[in-house]
Tab-separated table of C-alpha atoms and ligand atoms in Angstrom:
chain	number	residue	atom	x	y	z
U	15	UNK	CA	-50.379	-187.679	249.695
U	16	UNK	CA	-50.344	-186.264	252.907
U	17	UNK	CA	-52.150	-183.677	251.395
U	18	UNK	CA	-54.545	-185.699	250.054
U	19	UNK	CA	-55.896	-187.232	253.062
U	20	UNK	CA	-56.147	-184.345	254.922
U	21	UNK	CA	-58.637	-183.294	252.293
U	22	UNK	CA	-59.907	-186.138	252.526
U	23	UNK	CA	-60.751	-185.367	255.996
U	24	UNK	CA	-61.990	-181.865	255.574
U	25	UNK	CA	-64.467	-183.281	252.491
U	26	UNK	CA	-65.902	-186.019	255.389
U	27	UNK	CA	-66.266	-183.477	258.175
U	28	UNK	CA	-67.968	-181.057	256.172
U	29	UNK	CA	-70.529	-183.863	254.515
U	30	UNK	CA	-70.982	-184.981	258.493
U	31	UNK	CA	-71.731	-181.672	259.739
U	32	UNK	CA	-73.799	-181.181	256.773
U	33	UNK	CA	-75.565	-184.331	257.340
U	34	UNK	CA	-76.001	-183.687	261.431
U	35	UNK	CA	-77.547	-179.876	260.452
U	36	UNK	CA	-79.482	-181.487	257.404
U	37	UNK	CA	-82.599	-179.508	258.817
U	38	UNK	CA	-81.073	-176.379	258.690
U	39	UNK	CA	-81.624	-174.504	255.586
U	40	UNK	CA	-84.676	-173.906	253.604
U	41	UNK	CA	-85.888	-177.613	252.323
U	42	UNK	CA	-86.996	-178.401	248.958
U	43	UNK	CA	-90.640	-179.284	249.345
U	44	UNK	CA	-91.672	-179.385	245.494
U	45	UNK	CA	-90.758	-177.364	242.246
U	46	UNK	CA	-90.513	-173.931	242.976
U	47	UNK	CA	-91.301	-174.229	246.741
U	48	UNK	CA	-89.029	-174.490	249.824
U	49	UNK	CA	-89.517	-174.058	253.298
U	50	UNK	CA	-88.090	-174.727	256.963
U	51	UNK	CA	-89.567	-177.919	257.978
U	52	UNK	CA	-88.889	-180.032	261.331
U	53	UNK	CA	-87.197	-177.554	262.840
U	54	UNK	CA	-85.856	-179.008	266.393
U	55	UNK	CA	-84.549	-175.923	268.356
U	56	UNK	CA	-87.661	-174.802	270.169
U	57	UNK	CA	-85.921	-171.925	271.787
U	58	UNK	CA	-87.693	-168.723	271.490
U	59	UNK	CA	-84.265	-167.369	270.027
U	60	UNK	CA	-84.736	-169.701	266.831
U	61	UNK	CA	-88.573	-168.533	266.761
U	62	UNK	CA	-89.875	-171.396	268.535
U	63	UNK	CA	-89.068	-173.470	265.917
U	64	UNK	CA	-91.341	-172.024	263.548
U	65	UNK	CA	-91.601	-172.954	260.270
U	66	UNK	CA	-91.381	-170.695	256.950
U	67	UNK	CA	-91.440	-170.605	253.408
U	68	UNK	CA	-91.142	-169.601	250.057
U	69	UNK	CA	-92.632	-169.765	246.354
U	70	UNK	CA	-90.282	-168.948	243.540
U	71	UNK	CA	-92.201	-167.721	240.142
U	72	UNK	CA	-90.826	-166.583	236.714
U	73	UNK	CA	-91.162	-162.867	238.139
U	74	UNK	CA	-90.266	-162.763	241.880
U	75	UNK	CA	-90.715	-163.975	245.070
U	76	UNK	CA	-93.486	-165.107	247.609
U	77	UNK	CA	-92.418	-165.595	251.241
U	78	UNK	CA	-94.873	-167.258	253.762
U	79	UNK	CA	-94.091	-165.873	257.293
U	80	UNK	CA	-90.931	-164.137	258.313
U	81	UNK	CA	-89.700	-165.702	261.854
U	82	UNK	CA	-88.801	-163.769	265.157
U	83	UNK	CA	-86.372	-161.037	264.445
U	84	UNK	CA	-84.322	-159.346	262.660
U	85	UNK	CA	-82.275	-161.534	263.172
U	86	UNK	CA	-83.984	-164.659	261.688
U	87	UNK	CA	-85.124	-162.872	258.834
U	88	UNK	CA	-81.822	-161.903	258.043
U	89	UNK	CA	-80.705	-165.669	258.638
U	90	UNK	CA	-83.838	-166.726	256.199
U	91	UNK	CA	-82.996	-164.048	253.854
U	92	UNK	CA	-79.998	-166.186	253.345
U	93	UNK	CA	-80.909	-169.294	253.059
U	94	UNK	CA	-83.693	-167.535	250.220
U	95	UNK	CA	-80.601	-165.820	248.409
U	96	UNK	CA	-79.067	-169.955	248.384
U	97	UNK	CA	-82.312	-170.951	246.169
U	98	UNK	CA	-83.239	-167.638	244.194
U	99	UNK	CA	-81.989	-164.586	243.499
U	100	UNK	CA	-85.358	-163.458	242.533
U	101	UNK	CA	-86.492	-160.271	243.949
U	102	UNK	CA	-88.544	-160.807	247.011
U	103	UNK	CA	-92.208	-158.940	245.516
U	104	UNK	CA	-94.407	-160.425	248.808
U	105	UNK	CA	-95.116	-161.348	252.409
U	106	UNK	CA	-97.778	-163.275	253.493
U	107	UNK	CA	-98.441	-163.420	257.201
U	108	UNK	CA	-100.370	-166.620	257.899
U	109	UNK	CA	-101.049	-164.974	261.119
U	110	UNK	CA	-99.517	-162.233	263.618
U	111	UNK	CA	-97.920	-164.356	266.310
U	112	UNK	CA	-94.259	-162.804	266.568
U	113	UNK	CA	-92.449	-166.568	265.604
U	114	UNK	CA	-94.287	-165.303	262.031
U	115	UNK	CA	-94.138	-162.172	261.440
U	116	UNK	CA	-91.544	-160.115	263.539
U	117	UNK	CA	-89.120	-160.136	260.417
U	118	UNK	CA	-91.318	-158.505	258.219
U	119	UNK	CA	-89.623	-154.833	258.574
U	120	UNK	CA	-86.270	-157.040	257.084
U	121	UNK	CA	-88.893	-158.108	253.729
U	122	UNK	CA	-90.187	-154.352	253.736
U	123	UNK	CA	-86.805	-152.890	253.206
U	124	UNK	CA	-86.288	-154.910	250.167
U	125	UNK	CA	-89.616	-153.735	248.976
U	126	UNK	CA	-91.783	-156.567	249.359
U	127	UNK	CA	-95.238	-155.623	249.801
U	128	UNK	CA	-96.814	-157.902	253.318
U	129	UNK	CA	-100.098	-159.236	252.804
U	130	UNK	CA	-102.306	-160.792	255.729
U	131	UNK	CA	-106.195	-160.680	256.838
U	132	UNK	CA	-107.459	-158.065	257.986
U	133	UNK	CA	-108.217	-159.248	261.591
U	134	UNK	CA	-104.769	-159.817	261.776
U	135	UNK	CA	-103.492	-157.279	260.931
U	136	UNK	CA	-104.865	-155.110	263.661
U	137	UNK	CA	-103.813	-157.313	265.705
U	138	UNK	CA	-100.595	-157.195	264.794
U	139	UNK	CA	-101.526	-153.141	265.030
U	140	UNK	CA	-102.565	-153.397	269.129
U	141	UNK	CA	-100.311	-156.095	269.826
U	142	UNK	CA	-97.245	-155.966	268.294
U	143	UNK	CA	-95.215	-153.223	269.686
U	144	UNK	CA	-96.055	-154.169	273.397
U	145	UNK	CA	-94.948	-157.968	272.361
U	146	UNK	CA	-91.747	-156.151	271.812
U	147	UNK	CA	-91.491	-154.185	274.202
U	148	UNK	CA	-92.167	-157.331	276.762
U	149	UNK	CA	-89.828	-159.459	274.535
U	150	UNK	CA	-88.615	-160.867	277.854
U	151	UNK	CA	-91.638	-162.314	278.792
U	152	UNK	CA	-91.358	-164.725	275.834
U	153	UNK	CA	-87.851	-165.702	277.293
U	154	UNK	CA	-86.070	-163.833	274.320
U	155	UNK	CA	-83.340	-161.091	275.282
U	156	UNK	CA	-82.343	-157.419	273.947
U	157	UNK	CA	-79.819	-159.027	271.880
U	158	UNK	CA	-82.350	-161.659	269.959
U	159	UNK	CA	-84.554	-159.129	268.871
U	160	UNK	CA	-82.241	-156.245	268.194
U	161	UNK	CA	-82.576	-153.876	265.273
U	162	UNK	CA	-86.315	-155.569	265.382
U	163	UNK	CA	-89.075	-153.439	264.595
U	164	UNK	CA	-93.038	-154.090	263.617
U	165	UNK	CA	-94.210	-153.588	259.582
U	166	UNK	CA	-97.621	-153.976	259.693
U	167	UNK	CA	-98.811	-155.239	256.102
U	168	UNK	CA	-99.916	-152.772	253.642
U	169	UNK	CA	-101.980	-155.141	251.919
U	170	UNK	CA	-105.234	-157.201	253.139
U	171	UNK	CA	-108.182	-159.108	252.384
U	172	UNK	CA	-111.440	-160.864	254.104
U	173	UNK	CA	-112.449	-163.892	252.611
U	174	UNK	CA	-110.256	-164.785	249.498
U	175	UNK	CA	-107.574	-163.147	247.810
U	176	UNK	CA	-105.667	-164.877	244.654
U	177	UNK	CA	-101.817	-164.533	243.728
U	178	UNK	CA	-100.649	-165.295	240.237
U	179	UNK	CA	-96.892	-164.964	240.042
U	180	UNK	CA	-95.408	-166.087	236.945
U	181	UNK	CA	-96.830	-169.359	236.393
U	182	UNK	CA	-97.122	-169.822	240.395
U	183	UNK	CA	-101.103	-169.747	241.314
U	184	UNK	CA	-101.324	-169.086	245.377
U	185	UNK	CA	-104.892	-169.289	247.511
U	186	UNK	CA	-104.898	-167.140	250.122
U	187	UNK	CA	-108.135	-168.319	252.049
U	188	UNK	CA	-109.953	-167.695	255.356
U	189	UNK	CA	-112.335	-169.781	256.934
U	190	UNK	CA	-113.210	-168.991	260.382
U	191	UNK	CA	-111.691	-167.646	263.450
U	192	UNK	CA	-109.195	-170.378	264.991
U	193	UNK	CA	-105.690	-170.302	266.070
U	194	UNK	CA	-106.415	-166.623	265.980
U	195	UNK	CA	-109.091	-164.322	264.900
U	196	UNK	CA	-107.036	-163.869	261.129
U	197	UNK	CA	-105.431	-166.917	260.347
U	198	UNK	CA	-105.173	-168.041	257.288
U	199	UNK	CA	-104.396	-171.028	254.713
U	200	UNK	CA	-101.933	-170.947	251.588
U	201	UNK	CA	-102.958	-173.194	248.978
U	202	UNK	CA	-101.025	-173.896	246.004
U	203	UNK	CA	-103.856	-175.929	244.001
U	204	UNK	CA	-101.707	-176.815	240.982
U	205	UNK	CA	-99.412	-178.690	243.720
U	206	UNK	CA	-101.764	-179.908	246.092
U	207	UNK	CA	-99.542	-178.095	248.788
U	208	UNK	CA	-100.639	-176.158	251.701
U	209	UNK	CA	-99.083	-173.899	253.988
U	210	UNK	CA	-101.513	-173.873	257.250
U	211	UNK	CA	-99.461	-171.907	259.186
U	212	UNK	CA	-100.639	-172.370	263.425
U	213	UNK	CA	-103.863	-174.073	262.400
U	214	UNK	CA	-101.768	-177.231	262.175
U	215	UNK	CA	-99.239	-177.816	264.560
U	216	UNK	CA	-97.522	-181.340	264.275
U	217	UNK	CA	-95.958	-183.336	267.198
U	218	UNK	CA	-95.760	-179.896	268.823
U	219	UNK	CA	-98.653	-178.794	271.381
U	220	UNK	CA	-100.449	-176.220	270.486
U	221	UNK	CA	-100.826	-172.892	271.303
U	222	UNK	CA	-104.315	-172.305	272.046
U	223	UNK	CA	-104.752	-169.542	274.194
U	224	UNK	CA	-106.546	-166.905	271.413
U	225	UNK	CA	-108.008	-170.189	269.789
U	226	UNK	CA	-111.835	-169.773	268.814
U	227	UNK	CA	-112.475	-174.083	268.700
U	228	UNK	CA	-115.547	-174.111	267.201
U	229	UNK	CA	-114.070	-171.785	264.152
U	230	UNK	CA	-110.148	-173.796	264.431
U	231	UNK	CA	-112.300	-177.199	263.746
U	232	UNK	CA	-113.988	-175.397	260.710
U	233	UNK	CA	-110.900	-175.216	259.418
U	234	UNK	CA	-109.258	-178.556	260.211
U	235	UNK	CA	-112.602	-180.005	258.402
U	236	UNK	CA	-111.812	-177.657	255.144
U	237	UNK	CA	-108.445	-178.802	254.936
U	238	UNK	CA	-109.669	-182.535	255.251
U	239	UNK	CA	-112.063	-182.256	251.966
U	240	UNK	CA	-109.194	-179.936	249.992
U	241	UNK	CA	-107.079	-181.324	247.375
U	242	UNK	CA	-103.952	-181.424	248.525
U	243	UNK	CA	-101.270	-184.142	249.159
U	244	UNK	CA	-98.501	-182.291	251.258
U	245	UNK	CA	-99.362	-179.357	254.591
U	246	UNK	CA	-96.286	-177.796	255.877
U	247	UNK	CA	-97.592	-177.023	259.186
U	248	UNK	CA	-96.475	-173.539	261.527
U	249	UNK	CA	-94.424	-175.899	263.655
U	250	UNK	CA	-93.536	-179.580	262.895
U	251	UNK	CA	-92.391	-181.875	260.310
U	252	UNK	CA	-94.076	-182.076	256.524
U	253	UNK	CA	-97.648	-183.184	257.176
U	254	UNK	CA	-100.949	-184.610	255.580
U	255	UNK	CA	-104.385	-185.483	256.445
U	256	UNK	CA	-103.937	-187.739	258.953
U	257	UNK	CA	-101.995	-184.947	261.116
U	258	UNK	CA	-104.953	-183.022	260.210
U	259	UNK	CA	-107.250	-185.588	261.877
U	260	UNK	CA	-104.680	-185.782	264.915
U	261	UNK	CA	-104.965	-182.162	265.666
U	262	UNK	CA	-108.702	-182.261	265.569
U	263	UNK	CA	-108.739	-185.153	267.855
U	264	UNK	CA	-105.663	-182.955	270.034
U	265	UNK	CA	-108.038	-180.107	270.140
U	266	UNK	CA	-111.090	-181.334	270.877
U	267	UNK	CA	-109.774	-183.456	273.831
U	268	UNK	CA	-108.306	-180.326	275.161
U	269	UNK	CA	-111.286	-178.346	275.057
U	270	UNK	CA	-113.762	-181.257	276.237
U	271	UNK	CA	-111.153	-182.165	279.652
U	272	UNK	CA	-110.087	-178.769	280.096
U	273	UNK	CA	-113.525	-177.327	280.913
U	274	UNK	CA	-114.589	-180.376	282.565
U	275	UNK	CA	-111.586	-179.967	285.205
U	276	UNK	CA	-111.183	-175.933	285.263
U	277	UNK	CA	-114.990	-176.414	286.185
U	278	UNK	CA	-114.008	-178.281	289.459
U	279	UNK	CA	-110.500	-176.538	290.082
U	280	UNK	CA	-108.412	-173.506	289.430
U	281	UNK	CA	-104.336	-175.541	289.925
U	282	UNK	CA	-103.423	-175.396	286.479
U	283	UNK	CA	-100.643	-177.439	287.349
U	284	UNK	CA	-103.198	-180.626	288.748
U	285	UNK	CA	-105.193	-179.697	285.618
U	286	UNK	CA	-102.397	-180.210	283.488
U	287	UNK	CA	-100.868	-183.266	284.856
U	288	UNK	CA	-104.231	-184.867	285.031
U	289	UNK	CA	-105.210	-183.434	280.820
U	290	UNK	CA	-101.736	-184.965	279.806
U	291	UNK	CA	-103.071	-188.620	280.631
U	292	UNK	CA	-106.457	-187.686	278.257
U	293	UNK	CA	-104.205	-185.497	275.423
U	294	UNK	CA	-102.912	-187.452	272.092
U	295	UNK	CA	-98.750	-187.468	272.633
U	296	UNK	CA	-96.732	-184.968	270.619
U	297	UNK	CA	-93.101	-184.948	271.574
U	298	UNK	CA	-92.307	-180.866	271.899
U	299	UNK	CA	-93.659	-177.940	273.299
U	300	UNK	CA	-95.184	-179.857	276.627
U	301	UNK	CA	-94.849	-176.325	278.817
U	302	UNK	CA	-98.112	-175.287	275.861
U	303	UNK	CA	-100.359	-177.355	278.492
U	304	UNK	CA	-100.754	-175.054	281.187
U	305	UNK	CA	-99.871	-172.112	279.586
U	306	UNK	CA	-103.326	-172.349	277.339
U	307	UNK	CA	-104.792	-173.610	280.790
U	308	UNK	CA	-104.092	-170.692	282.387
U	309	UNK	CA	-104.530	-168.033	279.613
U	310	UNK	CA	-107.825	-169.513	278.129
U	311	UNK	CA	-109.767	-171.745	280.524
U	312	UNK	CA	-108.991	-170.542	283.625
U	313	UNK	CA	-109.050	-166.963	282.587
U	314	UNK	CA	-112.769	-167.564	280.982
U	315	UNK	CA	-113.713	-168.666	283.996
U	316	UNK	CA	-112.763	-165.491	286.133
U	317	UNK	CA	-114.011	-163.422	283.211
Z	402	ZN	ZN1	-98.975	-168.559	266.615
């Protein structure tokens, strides 16, 4: 009896702890599609809460983004192996930023071909190594980045690319420069599903330092007209068309107000406090407001 009680308690504890960590591991989004979504721990070592996912075809797996480090990629690979033991054939980088592409080498080692837009291959080629060397500036320790090396995409495209992996059709789409000059959308038309990368941040203040606002709005309009029901953002929970509209409002509000305020003052903290009042509310990443101001709007003034 005593043993039975101990067993029940152990079972309950394991159930509760699974519940408490329900956001950990890959979430099934649709048949053959799994992703990290709604990651709450936004620390640098936890890939700034970046989402990443997989599409499992009959012949193998396509990985969408690879997280921030070798260690994080290994965690991802472990989670992938809980879902499927098929070979990992391709990695698609939605863009070149560290939290989406610095895990590439771990997948290349398994034989995966890494695919990106030509512009962001160039961006990773010129910025990858310096960023890795200065990872401390992003709040990352040597231990966080242990074993991390940059692996560049070996296959690139400029407008569109279609992948057909054992019954799963995947369209890689480039609309215009946006979050970066080579950010792409990953569309699964048969599933009405889209991986938006960092073209969509939901409930996170977006990183806009390299943003091309006009092109970014074009991307959001493109998504709004697309036949999709569910959207996996680069950061945040599983999203939909309403989040695309919110993202558009955010970018327009930020861009308009930041230009207006930056024309009058160079005080990033004061402008950020003022900006916050007029921006749509977002629960996470508030530090991005002064960062974006300094890196884009105040910088444009002095350039
Ligand atoms: Zn990004």
